[in-house]
Coordinates of C-alpha atoms and ligand atoms in Angstrom, one line a residue:
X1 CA 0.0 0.0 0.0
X2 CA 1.5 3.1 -0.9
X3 CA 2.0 5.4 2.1
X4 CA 0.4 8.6 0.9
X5 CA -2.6 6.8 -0.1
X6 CA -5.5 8.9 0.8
X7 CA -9.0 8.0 2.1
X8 CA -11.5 10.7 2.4
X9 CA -14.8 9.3 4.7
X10 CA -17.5 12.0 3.6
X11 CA -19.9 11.7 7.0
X12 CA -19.7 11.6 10.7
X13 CA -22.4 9.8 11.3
X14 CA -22.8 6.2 12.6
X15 CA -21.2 4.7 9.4
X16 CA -18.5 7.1 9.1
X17 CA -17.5 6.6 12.5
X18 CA -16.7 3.1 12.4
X19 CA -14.9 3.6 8.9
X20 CA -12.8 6.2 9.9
X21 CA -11.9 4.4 13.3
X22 CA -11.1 1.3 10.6
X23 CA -9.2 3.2 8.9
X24 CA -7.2 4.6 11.9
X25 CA -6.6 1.1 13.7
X26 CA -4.8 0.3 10.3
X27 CA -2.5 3.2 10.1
X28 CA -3.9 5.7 7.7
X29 CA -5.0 9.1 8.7
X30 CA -8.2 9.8 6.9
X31 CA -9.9 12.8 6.1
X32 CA -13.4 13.0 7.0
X33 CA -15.5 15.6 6.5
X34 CA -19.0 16.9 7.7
X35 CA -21.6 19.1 6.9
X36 CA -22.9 19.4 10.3
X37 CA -21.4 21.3 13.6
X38 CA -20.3 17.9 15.4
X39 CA -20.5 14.5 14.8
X40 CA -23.0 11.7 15.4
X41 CA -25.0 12.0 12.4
X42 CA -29.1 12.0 12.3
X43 CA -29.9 9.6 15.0
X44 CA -26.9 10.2 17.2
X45 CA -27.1 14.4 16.6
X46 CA -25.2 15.9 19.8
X47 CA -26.8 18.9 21.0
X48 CA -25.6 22.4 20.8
X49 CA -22.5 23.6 22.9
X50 CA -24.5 25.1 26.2
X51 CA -27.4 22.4 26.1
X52 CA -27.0 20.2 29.2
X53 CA -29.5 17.1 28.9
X54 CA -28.0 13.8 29.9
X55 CA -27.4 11.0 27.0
X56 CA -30.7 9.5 28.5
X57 CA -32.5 12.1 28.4
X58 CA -31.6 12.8 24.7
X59 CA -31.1 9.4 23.3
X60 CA -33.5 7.6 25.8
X61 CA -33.2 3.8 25.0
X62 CA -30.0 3.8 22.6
X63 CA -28.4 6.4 25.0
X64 CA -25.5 4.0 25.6
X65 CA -25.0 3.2 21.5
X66 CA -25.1 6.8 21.3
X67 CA -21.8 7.6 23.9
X68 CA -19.9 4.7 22.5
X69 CA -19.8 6.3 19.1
X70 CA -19.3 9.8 20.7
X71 CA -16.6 8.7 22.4
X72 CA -15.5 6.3 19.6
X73 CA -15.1 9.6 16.8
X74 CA -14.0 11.7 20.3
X75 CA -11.2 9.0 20.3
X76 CA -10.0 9.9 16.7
X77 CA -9.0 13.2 17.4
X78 CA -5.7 14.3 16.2
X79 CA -5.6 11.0 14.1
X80 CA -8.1 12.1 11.2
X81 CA -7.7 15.4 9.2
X82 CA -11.4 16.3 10.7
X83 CA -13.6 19.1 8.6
X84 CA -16.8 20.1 10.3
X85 CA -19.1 22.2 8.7
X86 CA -17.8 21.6 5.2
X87 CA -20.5 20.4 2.4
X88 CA -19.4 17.8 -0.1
X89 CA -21.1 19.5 -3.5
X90 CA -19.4 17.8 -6.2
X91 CA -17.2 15.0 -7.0
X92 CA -15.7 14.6 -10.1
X93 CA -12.6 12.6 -11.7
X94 CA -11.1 11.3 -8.1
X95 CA -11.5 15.1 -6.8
X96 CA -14.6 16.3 -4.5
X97 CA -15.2 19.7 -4.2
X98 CA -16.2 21.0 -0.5
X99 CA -17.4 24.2 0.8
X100 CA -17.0 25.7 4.0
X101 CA -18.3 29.1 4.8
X102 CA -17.1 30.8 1.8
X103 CA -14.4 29.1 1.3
X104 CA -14.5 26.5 -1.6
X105 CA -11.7 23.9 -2.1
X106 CA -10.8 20.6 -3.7
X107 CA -9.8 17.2 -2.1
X108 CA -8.2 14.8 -4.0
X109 CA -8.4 11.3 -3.1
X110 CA -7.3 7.7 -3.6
X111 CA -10.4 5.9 -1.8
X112 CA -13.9 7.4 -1.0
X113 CA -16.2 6.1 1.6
X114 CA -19.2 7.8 1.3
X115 CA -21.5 7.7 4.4
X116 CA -24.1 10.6 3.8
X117 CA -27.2 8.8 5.3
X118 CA -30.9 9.3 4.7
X119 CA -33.8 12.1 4.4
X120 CA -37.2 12.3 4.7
X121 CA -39.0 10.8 2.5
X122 CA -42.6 12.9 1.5
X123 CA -45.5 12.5 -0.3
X124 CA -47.2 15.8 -1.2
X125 CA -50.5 16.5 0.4
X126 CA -53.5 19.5 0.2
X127 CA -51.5 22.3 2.7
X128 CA -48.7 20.5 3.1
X129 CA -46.8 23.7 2.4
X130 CA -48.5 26.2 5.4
X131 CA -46.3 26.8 8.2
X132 CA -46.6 24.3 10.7
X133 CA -46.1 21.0 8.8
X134 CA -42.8 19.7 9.1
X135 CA -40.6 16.5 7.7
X136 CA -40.5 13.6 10.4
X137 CA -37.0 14.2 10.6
X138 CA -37.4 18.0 11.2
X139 CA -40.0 17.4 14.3
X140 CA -37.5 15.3 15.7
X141 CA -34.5 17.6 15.0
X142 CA -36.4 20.8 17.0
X143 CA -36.3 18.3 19.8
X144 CA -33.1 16.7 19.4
X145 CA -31.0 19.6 19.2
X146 CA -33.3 22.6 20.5
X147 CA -35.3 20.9 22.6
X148 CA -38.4 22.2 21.2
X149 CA -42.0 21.0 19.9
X150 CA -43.2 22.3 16.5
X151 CA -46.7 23.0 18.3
X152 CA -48.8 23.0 20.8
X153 CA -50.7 20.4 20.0
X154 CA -49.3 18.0 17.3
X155 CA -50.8 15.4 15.0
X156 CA -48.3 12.7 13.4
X157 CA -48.9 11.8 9.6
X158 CA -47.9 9.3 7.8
X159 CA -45.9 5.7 7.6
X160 CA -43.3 3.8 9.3
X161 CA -41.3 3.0 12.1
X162 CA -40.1 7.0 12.5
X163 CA -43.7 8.2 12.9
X164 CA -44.0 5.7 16.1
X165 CA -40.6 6.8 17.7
X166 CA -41.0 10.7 17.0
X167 CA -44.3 10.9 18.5
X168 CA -43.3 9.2 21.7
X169 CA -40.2 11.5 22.0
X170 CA -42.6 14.1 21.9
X171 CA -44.7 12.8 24.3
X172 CA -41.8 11.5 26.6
X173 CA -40.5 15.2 27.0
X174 CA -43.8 16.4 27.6
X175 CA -45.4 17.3 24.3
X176 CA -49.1 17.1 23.7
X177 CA -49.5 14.9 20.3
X178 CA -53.1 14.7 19.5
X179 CA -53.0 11.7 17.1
X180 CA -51.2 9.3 14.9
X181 CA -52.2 8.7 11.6
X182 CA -50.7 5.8 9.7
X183 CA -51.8 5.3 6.0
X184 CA -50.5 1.7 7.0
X185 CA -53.8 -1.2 7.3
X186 CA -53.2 -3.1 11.0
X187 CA -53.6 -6.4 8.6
X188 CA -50.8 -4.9 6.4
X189 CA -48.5 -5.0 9.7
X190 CA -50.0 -8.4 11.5
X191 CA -48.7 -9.9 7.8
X192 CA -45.3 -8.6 7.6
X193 CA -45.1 -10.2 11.4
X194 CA -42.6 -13.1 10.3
X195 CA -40.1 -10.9 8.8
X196 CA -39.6 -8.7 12.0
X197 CA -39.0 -11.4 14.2
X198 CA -35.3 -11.4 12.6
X199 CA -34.8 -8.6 15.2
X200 CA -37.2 -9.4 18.2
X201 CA -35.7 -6.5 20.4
X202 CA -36.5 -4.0 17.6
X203 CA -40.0 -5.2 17.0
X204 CA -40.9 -5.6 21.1
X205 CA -39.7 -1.8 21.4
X206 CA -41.6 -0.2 18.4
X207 CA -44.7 -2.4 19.9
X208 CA -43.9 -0.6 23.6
X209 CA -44.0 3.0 21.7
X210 CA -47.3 2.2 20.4
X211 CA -48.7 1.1 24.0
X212 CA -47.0 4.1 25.6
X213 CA -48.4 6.5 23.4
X214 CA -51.8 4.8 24.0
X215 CA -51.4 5.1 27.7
X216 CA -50.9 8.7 27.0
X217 CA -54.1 9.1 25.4
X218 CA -52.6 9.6 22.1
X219 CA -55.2 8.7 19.4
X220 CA -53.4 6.0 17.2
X221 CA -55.6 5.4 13.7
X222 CA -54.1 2.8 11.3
X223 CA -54.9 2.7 7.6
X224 CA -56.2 6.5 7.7
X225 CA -55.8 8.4 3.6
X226 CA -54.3 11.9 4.5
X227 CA -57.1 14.3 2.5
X228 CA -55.2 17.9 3.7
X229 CA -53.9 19.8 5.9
X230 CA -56.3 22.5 7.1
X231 CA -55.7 26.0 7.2
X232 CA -54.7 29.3 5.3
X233 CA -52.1 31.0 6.7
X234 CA -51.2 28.4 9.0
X235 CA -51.8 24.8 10.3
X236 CA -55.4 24.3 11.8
X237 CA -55.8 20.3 11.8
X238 CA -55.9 17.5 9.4
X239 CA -58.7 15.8 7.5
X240 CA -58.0 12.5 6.8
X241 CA -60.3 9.3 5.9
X242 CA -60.4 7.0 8.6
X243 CA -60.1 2.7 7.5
X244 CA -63.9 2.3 8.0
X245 CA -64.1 5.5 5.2
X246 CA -65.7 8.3 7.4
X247 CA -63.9 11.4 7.3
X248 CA -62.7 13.8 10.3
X249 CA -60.5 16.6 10.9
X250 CA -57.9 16.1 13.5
X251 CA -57.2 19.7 15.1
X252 CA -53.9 20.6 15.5
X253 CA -51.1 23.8 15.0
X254 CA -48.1 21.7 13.6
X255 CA -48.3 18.6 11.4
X256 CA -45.5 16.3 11.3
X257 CA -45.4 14.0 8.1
X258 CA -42.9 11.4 6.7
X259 CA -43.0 7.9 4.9
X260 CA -40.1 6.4 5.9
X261 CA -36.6 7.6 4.5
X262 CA -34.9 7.8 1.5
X263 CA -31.3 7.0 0.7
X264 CA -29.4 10.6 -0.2
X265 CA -27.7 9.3 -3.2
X266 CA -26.0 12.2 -5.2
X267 CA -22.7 12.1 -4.3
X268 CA -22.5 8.3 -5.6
X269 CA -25.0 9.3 -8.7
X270 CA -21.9 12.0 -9.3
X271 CA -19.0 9.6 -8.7
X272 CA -20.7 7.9 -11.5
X273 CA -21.7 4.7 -9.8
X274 CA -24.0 2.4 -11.3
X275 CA -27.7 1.8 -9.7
X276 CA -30.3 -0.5 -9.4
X277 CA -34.1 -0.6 -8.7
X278 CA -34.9 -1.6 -5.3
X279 CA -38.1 -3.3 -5.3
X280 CA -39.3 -3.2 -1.8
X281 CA -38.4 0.8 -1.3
X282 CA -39.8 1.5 -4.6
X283 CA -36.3 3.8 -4.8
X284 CA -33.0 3.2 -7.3
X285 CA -30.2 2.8 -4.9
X286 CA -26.2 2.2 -6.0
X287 CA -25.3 -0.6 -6.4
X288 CA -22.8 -2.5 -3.9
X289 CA -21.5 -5.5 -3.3
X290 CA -21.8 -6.9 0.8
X291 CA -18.7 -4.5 1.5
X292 CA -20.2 -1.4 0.0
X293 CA -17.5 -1.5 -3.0
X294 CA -19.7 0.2 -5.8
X295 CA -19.2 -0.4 -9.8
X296 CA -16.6 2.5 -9.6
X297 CA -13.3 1.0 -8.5
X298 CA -12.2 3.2 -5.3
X299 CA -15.6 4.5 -4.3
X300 CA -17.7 2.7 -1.2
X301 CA -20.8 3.3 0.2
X302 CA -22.3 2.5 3.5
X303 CA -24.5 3.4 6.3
X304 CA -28.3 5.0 5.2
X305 CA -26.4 6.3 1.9
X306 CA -26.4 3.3 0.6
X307 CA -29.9 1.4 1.8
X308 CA -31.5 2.8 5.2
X309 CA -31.1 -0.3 7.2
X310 CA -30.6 2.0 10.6
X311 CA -27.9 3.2 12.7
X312 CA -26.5 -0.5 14.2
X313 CA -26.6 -1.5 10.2
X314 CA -24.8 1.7 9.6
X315 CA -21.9 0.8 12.0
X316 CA -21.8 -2.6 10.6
X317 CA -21.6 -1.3 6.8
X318 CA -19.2 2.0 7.8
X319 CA -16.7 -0.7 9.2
X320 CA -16.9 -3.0 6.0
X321 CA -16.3 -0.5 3.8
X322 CA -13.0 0.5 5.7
X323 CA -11.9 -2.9 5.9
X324 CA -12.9 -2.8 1.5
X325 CA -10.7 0.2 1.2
X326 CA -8.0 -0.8 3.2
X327 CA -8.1 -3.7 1.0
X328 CA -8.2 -3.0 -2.4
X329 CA -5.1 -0.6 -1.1
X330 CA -3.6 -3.9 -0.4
X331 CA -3.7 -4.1 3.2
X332 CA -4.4 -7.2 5.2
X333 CA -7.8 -7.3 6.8
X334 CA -9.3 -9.3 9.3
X335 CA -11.4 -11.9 7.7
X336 CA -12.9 -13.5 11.3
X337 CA -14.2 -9.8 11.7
X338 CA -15.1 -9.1 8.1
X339 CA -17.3 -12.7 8.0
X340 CA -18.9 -12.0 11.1
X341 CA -19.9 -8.0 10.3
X342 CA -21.5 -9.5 7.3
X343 CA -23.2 -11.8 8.8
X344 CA -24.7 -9.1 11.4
X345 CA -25.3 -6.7 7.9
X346 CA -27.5 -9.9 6.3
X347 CA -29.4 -9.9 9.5
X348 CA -30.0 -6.1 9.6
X349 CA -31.1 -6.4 5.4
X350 CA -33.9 -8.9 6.5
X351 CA -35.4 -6.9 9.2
X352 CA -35.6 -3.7 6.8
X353 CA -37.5 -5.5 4.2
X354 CA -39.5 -6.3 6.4
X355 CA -40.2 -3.2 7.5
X356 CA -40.6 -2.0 4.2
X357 CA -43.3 -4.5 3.8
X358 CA -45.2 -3.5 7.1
X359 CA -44.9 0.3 6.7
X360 CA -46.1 0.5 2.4
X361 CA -45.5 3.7 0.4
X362 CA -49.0 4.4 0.0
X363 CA -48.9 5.5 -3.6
X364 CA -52.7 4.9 -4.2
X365 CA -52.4 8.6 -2.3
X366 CA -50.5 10.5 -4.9
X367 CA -53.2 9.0 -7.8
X368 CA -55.7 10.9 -6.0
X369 CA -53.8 14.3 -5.5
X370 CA -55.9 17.4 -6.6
X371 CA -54.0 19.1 -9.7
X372 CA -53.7 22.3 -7.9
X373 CA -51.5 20.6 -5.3
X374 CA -48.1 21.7 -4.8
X375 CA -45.7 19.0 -5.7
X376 CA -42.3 20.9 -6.4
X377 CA -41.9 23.2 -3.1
X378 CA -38.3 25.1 -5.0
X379 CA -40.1 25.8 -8.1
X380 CA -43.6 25.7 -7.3
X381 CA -44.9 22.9 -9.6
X382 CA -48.8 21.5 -9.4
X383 CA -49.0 18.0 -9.8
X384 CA -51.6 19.2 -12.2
X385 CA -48.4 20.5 -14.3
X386 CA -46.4 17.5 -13.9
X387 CA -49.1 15.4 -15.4
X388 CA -49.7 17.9 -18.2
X389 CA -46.0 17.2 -19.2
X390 CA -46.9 13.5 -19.2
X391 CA -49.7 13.7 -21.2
X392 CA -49.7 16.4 -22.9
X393 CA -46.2 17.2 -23.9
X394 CA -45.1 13.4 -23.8
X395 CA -42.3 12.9 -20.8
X396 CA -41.8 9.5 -20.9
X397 CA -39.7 9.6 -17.9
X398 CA -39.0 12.1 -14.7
X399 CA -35.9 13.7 -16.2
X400 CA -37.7 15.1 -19.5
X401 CA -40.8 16.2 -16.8
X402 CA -38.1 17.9 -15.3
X403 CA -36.9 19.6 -18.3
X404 CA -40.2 20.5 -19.2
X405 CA -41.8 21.9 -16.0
X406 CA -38.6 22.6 -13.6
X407 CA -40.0 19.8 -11.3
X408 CA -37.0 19.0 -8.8
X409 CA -34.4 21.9 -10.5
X410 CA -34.7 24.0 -7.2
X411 CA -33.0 24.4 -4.3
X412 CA -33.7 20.5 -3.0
X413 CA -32.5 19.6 -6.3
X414 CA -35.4 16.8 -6.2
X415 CA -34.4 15.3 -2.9
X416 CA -37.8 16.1 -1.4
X417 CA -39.9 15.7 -4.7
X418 CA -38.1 13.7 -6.9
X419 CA -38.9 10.5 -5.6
X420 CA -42.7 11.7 -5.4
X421 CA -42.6 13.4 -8.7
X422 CA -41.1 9.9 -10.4
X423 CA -44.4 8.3 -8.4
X424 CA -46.8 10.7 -10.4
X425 CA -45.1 10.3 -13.4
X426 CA -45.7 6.4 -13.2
X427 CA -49.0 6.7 -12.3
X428 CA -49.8 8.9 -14.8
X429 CA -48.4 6.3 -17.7
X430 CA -49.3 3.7 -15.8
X431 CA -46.1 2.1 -15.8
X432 CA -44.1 0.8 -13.5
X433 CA -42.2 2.9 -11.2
X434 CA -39.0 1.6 -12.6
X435 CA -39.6 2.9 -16.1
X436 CA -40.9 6.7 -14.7
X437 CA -36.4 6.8 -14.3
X438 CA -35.0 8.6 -11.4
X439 CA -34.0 12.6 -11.5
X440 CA -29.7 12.1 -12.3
X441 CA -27.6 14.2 -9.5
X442 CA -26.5 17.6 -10.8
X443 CA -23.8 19.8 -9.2
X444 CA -24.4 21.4 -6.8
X445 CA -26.0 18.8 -5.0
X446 CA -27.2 21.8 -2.3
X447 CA -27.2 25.7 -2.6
X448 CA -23.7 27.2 -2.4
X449 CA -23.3 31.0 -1.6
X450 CA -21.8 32.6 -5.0
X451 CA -19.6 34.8 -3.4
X452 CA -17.3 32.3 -2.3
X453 CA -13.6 32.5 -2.8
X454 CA -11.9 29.7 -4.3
X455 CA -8.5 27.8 -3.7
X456 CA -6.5 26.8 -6.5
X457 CA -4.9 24.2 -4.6
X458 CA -6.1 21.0 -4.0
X459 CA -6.2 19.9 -0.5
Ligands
FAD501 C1 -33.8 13.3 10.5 C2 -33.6 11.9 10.8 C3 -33.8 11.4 12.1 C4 -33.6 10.0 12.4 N1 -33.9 9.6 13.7 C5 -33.7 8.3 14.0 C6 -34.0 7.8 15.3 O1 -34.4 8.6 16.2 N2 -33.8 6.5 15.5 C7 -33.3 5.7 14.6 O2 -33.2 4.5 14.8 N3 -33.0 6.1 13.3 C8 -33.2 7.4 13.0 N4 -32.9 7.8 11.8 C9 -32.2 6.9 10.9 C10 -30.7 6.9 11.4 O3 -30.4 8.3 11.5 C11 -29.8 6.2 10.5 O4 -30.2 4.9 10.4 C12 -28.4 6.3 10.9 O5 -28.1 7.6 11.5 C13 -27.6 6.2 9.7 O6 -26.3 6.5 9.9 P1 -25.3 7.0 8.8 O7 -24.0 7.2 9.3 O8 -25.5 6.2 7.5 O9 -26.0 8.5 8.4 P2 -26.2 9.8 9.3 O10 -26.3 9.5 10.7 O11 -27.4 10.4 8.6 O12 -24.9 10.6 9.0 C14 -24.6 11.2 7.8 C15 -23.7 12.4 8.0 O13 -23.3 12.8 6.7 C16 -23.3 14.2 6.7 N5 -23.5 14.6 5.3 C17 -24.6 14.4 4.5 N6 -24.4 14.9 3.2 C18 -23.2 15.5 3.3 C19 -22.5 16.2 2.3 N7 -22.9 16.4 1.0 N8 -21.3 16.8 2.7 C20 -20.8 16.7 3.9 N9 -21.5 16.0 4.9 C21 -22.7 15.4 4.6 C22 -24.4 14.6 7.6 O14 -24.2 15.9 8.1 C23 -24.4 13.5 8.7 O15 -23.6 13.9 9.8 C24 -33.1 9.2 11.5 C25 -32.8 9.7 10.2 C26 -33.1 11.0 9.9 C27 -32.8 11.5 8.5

């Protein structure tokens, strides 16, 4: 292995963690860079400098995974080349450009682990652009990190294990949560059973959420069809159909919606990896062998960025990718290790199908959106529009609706609508998902300032 071999991890989350502490234990000094403040990454955000809640308090039942990698990346201090608050934008020909402030520079690199995680994933709905209705992920960050509700009285929206967990953080620090609405059938969940029994623990503790927030008088409604969100200038309730088809109108001052997560994939889409449809996520993902080597030689992805399989998954995956680096550099690995993570990964990959299974997209949703419904937040596109472009102008696939209508070309570039808008576009045609395509990455993958000043060197 050549000595001045450079590994850049891009994420200081779960998965990049265990990478770069891989990559340490071996010798190397990686670089790793981070978008956010501190490390820890979505589930394991440490709060601002001045906040004094206890890890329990914060991180309630996986306060201890939460210190070990705290103190794990803590550990790597003055053995990685550490950039917080730098934005990956671009990668391009073995270089990745990064922003920090206004300073933009280049990083050249021999190996690439990327480790970017997940988002929110949303399906648009009647008023789901007032103020007051927030992303999953957003109700939980005002917690997490400013230990704040989004309302005085909150109703939950939507699918998946997230909406159970964020609602009883919210009630657990004191929150009033009204309702929670999952588009999910009970007989849906009962069937997908079997699957989640790979991880007993994880099942029995999204089951005690449920019975927690039904001790706290939380209304919990299974197989509800979100209608709209209620209000003009702000959030007044939601009106949703209920499984037996009556309607009702939850009242409420903050909505907080999310179907599950979705992979954030640009980075890989601009390293030029090669994807692949993932059938039970209904999203393309890159493709990677157990180890997270993608079809470019040099690049690896792991954690959420490459299939949201959770943080333990993400630790298992950042650490295999490390070990794939470290190899294809021609380092010796440990094999014992590297069987026995993948083994753990394969167990991790079962339970998430499963879960995909139990928490559905429910797409029949998005066939029934009004026209005048705002798809496109950035650009302020109808779904009305988008299916104009289908049918009337002829986009056979979400990149030409794009072109046509400036669906996804905003400041999200897509990562909020795209998937949504690819939806549409399938059940517009009425093809399959697969064909409606996926929106390619573009530079800059998030809003840079434009008076930045630039380095020639690379760094
Ligand atoms: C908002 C949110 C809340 C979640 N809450 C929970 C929860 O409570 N419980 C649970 O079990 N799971 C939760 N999840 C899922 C959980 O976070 C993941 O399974 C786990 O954190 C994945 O670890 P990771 O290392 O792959 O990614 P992450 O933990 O997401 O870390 C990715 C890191 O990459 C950085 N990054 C991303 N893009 C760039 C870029 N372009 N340039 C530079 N840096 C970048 C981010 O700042 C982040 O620190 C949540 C996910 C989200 C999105």
């Amino acid at each position: 292995m050549s000595e001045s071999s450079r590994v850049v991890v891009v994420g200081a989350g779960p998965a990049g963690v265990r990478a770069a502490a891989a990559l340490v234990a071996a010798g190397l000094r990686p670089v790793v860079i981070d978008e956010a403040s501190r490390s820890g990454g979505q589930i394991y955000r440490r709060q601002p400098a001045g906040f004094q809640r206890s890890a329990a308090t914060l991180y309630g039942a996986e306060a201890d995974k939460a210190v070990a990698v705290h103190s794990a990346f803590d550990a790597l201090v003055g053995k990685i080349d550490y950039r917080p608050d730098t934005l990956v934008w671009n990668v391009y020909d073995g270089v990745l450009h990064t922003m920090c402030g206004q300073r933009a520079e280049s990083v050249q690199f021999d190996s690439l682990i990327i480790a970017v995680g997940a988002t929110d994933r949303l399906l648009p709905l009647d008023g789901w652009t007032l103020p007051g209705v927030y992303s999953l992920g957003a109700s939980q960050i005002a917690l997490k990190a400013q230990a704040c509700s989004i309302g005085s009285r909150v109703v939950f929206v939507g699918t998946g294990p997230l909406l159970y967990l964020v609602a009883h953080q919210y009630v657990k620090a004191g929150a009033h949560v009204a309702a929670v609405l999952d588009t999910t059938p009970l007989s849906t969940r009962i069937k997908a059973l079997p699957e989640l029994v790979s991880r007993p623990g994880t099942l029995l503790k999204g089951m005690r959420y449920m019975m927690a927030l039904r001790r706290a008088g939380v209304r919990l409604e299974a197989g509800v069809t979100p209608l709209r969100v209620e209000g003009k200038h702000a959030v007044r309730g939601v009106t949703v159909e209920l499984a037996d088809g009556k309607r009702e109108q939850f009242t409420c001052d903050a909505v907080g919606l999310g179907y599950h997560l979705r992979s954030e994939v640009q980075l890989a889409d601009l390293a030029r990896c090669r994807f692949a449809f993932d059938n039970p996520t209904r999203q393309w993902l890159p493709e990677v062998d157990e180890d997270g080597r993608t079809s470019v030689r040099g690049v690896y992805v792991a954690g959420d960025g490459a299939r949201t399989l959770g943080a333990d998954a993400a630790e298992i995956s950042g650490e295999l990718a490390a070990h794939a680096a470290l190899k294809d550099l021609g380092h010796t690995i440990p094999a014992a290790r590297v069987a026995d993570l993948q083994r753990a990964q394969r167990t991790q990959r079962r339970f998430a199908i499963g879960i995909a299974h139990a928490f559905p997209l429910p797409v029949r949703q998005l066939e029934k959106l009004p026209d005048h419904t705002l798809l496109c937040r950035c650009e302020s596109i109808t779904a009305g529009e988008l299916r104009r472009a289908v049918k009337e102008l002829g986009a056979p696939e979400v990149n030409r609706a794009k072109a046509l209508t400036r669906v996804g070309m905003g400041r999200c570039q897509g990562r909020y609508c795209g998937l949504a808008s690819a939806e549409l576009v399938s059940a517009t045609l009425g093809v399959p998902l697969e064909q409606a395509g996926r929106l390619r990455a573009q530079a800059p993958i998030k809003p840079l300032p434009i008076d930045a000043e630039s380095t020639e060197d690379k760094v």
